[in-house]
Amino acid sequence: MTEINHRIADHPIHSIFLERWSPRAFTGEEISQEELLALFEAARWAPSASNIQPWRFVYARRGTEHFASLLETLDEGNQRWAKKASALVIVLSKTHRLTSAGEVRPAYTHAFDTGAAWFALALQAQLAGWHAHAMAGVDRDKAVRVLGVPEHHRVEAAVAIGRIADPSTLPDDLRERERPSQRKPIGEFVFEGRFKAD
Ligand SMILES: Cc1cc2nc3c(=O)[nH]c(=O)nc-3n(C[C@H](O)[C@H](O)[C@H](O)COP(=O)(O)O)c2cc1C
C-alpha cells in the first residue's frame, strides 16, 4: 500500500500517479520556452489510433502578448486563479482525417487520443516540478474566434501550468478546496467479463 498526498493506492503503482494533482495556487513565475516545449515533447509521444496524432495545442507563456488573450477564453471562475499560471494551453483535437482515397472521414478516437496526449504532458510537468491543471470551463466559441481554429477541430479543454504556491495566496473559497482529491474504489469502475450498471 502506498500513501502520498493523503491518497492511498490499494495496489502497487508508481508514486507519480498519487503525486500528480490539480492545484489552483500558482506562484505566477515565468516558464522558459525550452521547459514548456519539453512538456509538449512528452505529449508528442502519446499513442493514437493509426498514429494519426490528432492533438493540437495552442499555448501562451506568461509575460508574452498572447497570455491575456488565452486567459480571456476561460470561464471567469477559472480566470480567477489561472491568471497566476506560468503558461496557458488550449487543447484541441482534429476530428476528421483524410483517407488514402482522399476522403474526409470522422476520426473516431480523436478525443481519446488527445486525452492520452494531455495526460502525458501532465505527468511530464509533474516530473519537471510543475503542475498542470485541466479546465473544461472554456468559452469554446470565443476560443475558436480568438485562436483562429479551422473547421474539423474541437476545443477539448484548457490547461494551466504553473509552479505550486502556498494555498494562503488563494481567495477564501478556493483555499478551502485546495487539496488532492480522492477516488472511487476500483470495484466501482472495473468489471470482469461483463458490464455492471450502477
Ligand atoms: C477535462 C477536465 C476538465 C476540468 N475542468 C476544470 C475546470 O474547469 N476548473 C477547475 O478548477 N478544475 C477542472 N478540472 C480539474 C478536476 O476537477 C480535477 O482533475 C479532479 O477533481 C481530480 O482532481 P486532481 O486532478 O487534483 O487529482 C478539470 C479536469 C479535467 C481532466
PDB file of N, CA and C and ligand atoms in Angstrom, residues 7 20-24 78 81 118 133-137 157 177 179-181 183, ligand 1:
ATOM      1  N   ARG A   7      -3.384  10.230  -0.204  1.00  0.00           N
ATOM      2  CA  ARG A   7      -4.034   9.326  -1.154  1.00  0.00           C
ATOM      3  C   ARG A   7      -3.421   7.944  -0.969  1.00  0.00           C
ATOM      4  N   ARG A  20       0.665  13.542  -8.634  1.00  0.00           N
ATOM      5  CA  ARG A  20       0.046  14.492  -9.562  1.00  0.00           C
ATOM      6  C   ARG A  20      -1.330  14.898  -9.068  1.00  0.00           C
ATOM      7  N   TRP A  21      -1.576  16.169  -8.991  1.00  0.00           N
ATOM      8  CA  TRP A  21      -2.918  16.648  -8.715  1.00  0.00           C
ATOM      9  C   TRP A  21      -3.074  18.028  -9.327  1.00  0.00           C
ATOM     10  N   SER A  22      -4.224  18.640  -9.160  1.00  0.00           N
ATOM     11  CA  SER A  22      -4.564  19.879  -9.874  1.00  0.00           C
ATOM     12  C   SER A  22      -4.738  21.048  -8.911  1.00  0.00           C
ATOM     13  N   PRO A  23      -3.642  21.676  -8.512  1.00  0.00           N
ATOM     14  CA  PRO A  23      -3.772  22.842  -7.632  1.00  0.00           C
ATOM     15  C   PRO A  23      -4.259  24.074  -8.388  1.00  0.00           C
ATOM     16  N   ARG A  24      -4.729  25.049  -7.618  1.00  0.00           N
ATOM     17  CA  ARG A  24      -5.106  26.347  -8.213  1.00  0.00           C
ATOM     18  C   ARG A  24      -4.151  27.451  -7.775  1.00  0.00           C
ATOM     19  N   ASN A  78     -12.475  30.180 -13.670  1.00  0.00           N
ATOM     20  CA  ASN A  78     -11.115  29.678 -13.898  1.00  0.00           C
ATOM     21  C   ASN A  78     -10.110  30.816 -14.032  1.00  0.00           C
ATOM     22  N   TRP A  81      -8.066  32.099 -10.813  1.00  0.00           N
ATOM     23  CA  TRP A  81      -6.814  31.503 -10.324  1.00  0.00           C
ATOM     24  C   TRP A  81      -5.811  31.243 -11.464  1.00  0.00           C
ATOM     25  N   TRP A 118      -2.679  14.857 -23.467  1.00  0.00           N
ATOM     26  CA  TRP A 118      -2.704  15.851 -22.376  1.00  0.00           C
ATOM     27  C   TRP A 118      -2.167  15.228 -21.103  1.00  0.00           C
ATOM     28  N   HIS A 133      -3.079  21.830 -14.586  1.00  0.00           N
ATOM     29  CA  HIS A 133      -4.472  21.764 -14.135  1.00  0.00           C
ATOM     30  C   HIS A 133      -5.387  21.947 -15.351  1.00  0.00           C
ATOM     31  N   ALA A 134      -6.121  20.880 -15.704  1.00  0.00           N
ATOM     32  CA  ALA A 134      -7.025  20.939 -16.860  1.00  0.00           C
ATOM     33  C   ALA A 134      -8.294  21.708 -16.515  1.00  0.00           C
ATOM     34  N   MET A 135      -8.895  22.306 -17.532  1.00  0.00           N
ATOM     35  CA  MET A 135     -10.140  23.066 -17.351  1.00  0.00           C
ATOM     36  C   MET A 135     -11.093  22.810 -18.514  1.00  0.00           C
ATOM     37  N   ALA A 136     -12.298  22.346 -18.166  1.00  0.00           N
ATOM     38  CA  ALA A 136     -13.348  22.276 -19.186  1.00  0.00           C
ATOM     39  C   ALA A 136     -14.049  23.637 -19.286  1.00  0.00           C
ATOM     40  N   GLY A 137     -13.873  24.446 -18.272  1.00  0.00           N
ATOM     41  CA  GLY A 137     -14.525  25.754 -18.230  1.00  0.00           C
ATOM     42  C   GLY A 137     -13.858  26.736 -19.180  1.00  0.00           C
ATOM     43  N   ALA A 157     -10.327  21.313 -24.118  1.00  0.00           N
ATOM     44  CA  ALA A 157     -10.147  21.831 -22.752  1.00  0.00           C
ATOM     45  C   ALA A 157      -8.991  22.818 -22.751  1.00  0.00           C
ATOM     46  N   ARG A 177     -10.817  24.454  -0.921  1.00  0.00           N
ATOM     47  CA  ARG A 177     -10.868  23.262  -1.804  1.00  0.00           C
ATOM     48  C   ARG A 177      -9.493  22.814  -2.255  1.00  0.00           C
ATOM     49  N   ARG A 179      -6.818  20.875  -2.139  1.00  0.00           N
ATOM     50  CA  ARG A 179      -6.171  19.653  -1.655  1.00  0.00           C
ATOM     51  C   ARG A 179      -6.348  18.534  -2.681  1.00  0.00           C
ATOM     52  N   PRO A 180      -5.420  17.589  -2.690  1.00  0.00           N
ATOM     53  CA  PRO A 180      -5.566  16.451  -3.608  1.00  0.00           C
ATOM     54  C   PRO A 180      -6.850  15.680  -3.309  1.00  0.00           C
ATOM     55  N   SER A 181      -7.571  15.329  -4.355  1.00  0.00           N
ATOM     56  CA  SER A 181      -8.871  14.671  -4.178  1.00  0.00           C
ATOM     57  C   SER A 181      -8.709  13.151  -4.088  1.00  0.00           C
ATOM     58  N   ARG A 183     -10.517   9.093  -4.799  1.00  0.00           N
ATOM     59  CA  ARG A 183     -11.071   8.364  -5.944  1.00  0.00           C
ATOM     60  C   ARG A 183     -12.013   7.262  -5.481  1.00  0.00           C
TER      61      ARG A 183
HETATM   62  C1  LIG B   1     -11.231  17.525 -18.672  1.00  0.00           C
HETATM   63  C2  LIG B   1     -11.101  18.209 -17.322  1.00  0.00           C
HETATM   64  C3  LIG B   1     -11.799  19.366 -17.099  1.00  0.00           C
HETATM   65  C4  LIG B   1     -11.646  20.053 -15.874  1.00  0.00           C
HETATM   66  N1  LIG B   1     -12.252  21.276 -15.709  1.00  0.00           N
HETATM   67  C5  LIG B   1     -11.924  22.033 -14.640  1.00  0.00           C
HETATM   68  C6  LIG B   1     -12.342  23.395 -14.575  1.00  0.00           C
HETATM   69  O1  LIG B   1     -12.981  23.945 -15.487  1.00  0.00           O
HETATM   70  N2  LIG B   1     -11.985  24.100 -13.458  1.00  0.00           N
HETATM   71  C7  LIG B   1     -11.246  23.556 -12.446  1.00  0.00           C
HETATM   72  O2  LIG B   1     -10.925  24.267 -11.488  1.00  0.00           O
HETATM   73  N3  LIG B   1     -10.819  22.260 -12.495  1.00  0.00           N
HETATM   74  C8  LIG B   1     -11.132  21.494 -13.574  1.00  0.00           C
HETATM   75  N4  LIG B   1     -10.648  20.205 -13.669  1.00  0.00           N
HETATM   76  C9  LIG B   1      -9.879  19.614 -12.580  1.00  0.00           C
HETATM   77  C10 LIG B   1     -10.654  18.461 -11.937  1.00  0.00           C
HETATM   78  O3  LIG B   1     -11.641  18.983 -11.090  1.00  0.00           O
HETATM   79  C11 LIG B   1      -9.673  17.532 -11.210  1.00  0.00           C
HETATM   80  O4  LIG B   1      -8.786  16.962 -12.140  1.00  0.00           O
HETATM   81  C12 LIG B   1     -10.394  16.424 -10.469  1.00  0.00           C
HETATM   82  O5  LIG B   1     -11.181  16.928  -9.424  1.00  0.00           O
HETATM   83  C13 LIG B   1      -9.429  15.404  -9.911  1.00  0.00           C
HETATM   84  O6  LIG B   1      -8.524  16.042  -9.039  1.00  0.00           O
HETATM   85  P1  LIG B   1      -6.937  16.025  -9.243  1.00  0.00           P
HETATM   86  O7  LIG B   1      -6.654  16.403 -10.681  1.00  0.00           O
HETATM   87  O8  LIG B   1      -6.433  17.062  -8.287  1.00  0.00           O
HETATM   88  O9  LIG B   1      -6.460  14.652  -8.957  1.00  0.00           O
HETATM   89  C14 LIG B   1     -10.830  19.504 -14.860  1.00  0.00           C
HETATM   90  C15 LIG B   1     -10.142  18.304 -15.107  1.00  0.00           C
HETATM   91  C16 LIG B   1     -10.265  17.654 -16.318  1.00  0.00           C
HETATM   92  C17 LIG B   1      -9.480  16.390 -16.567  1.00  0.00           C
END
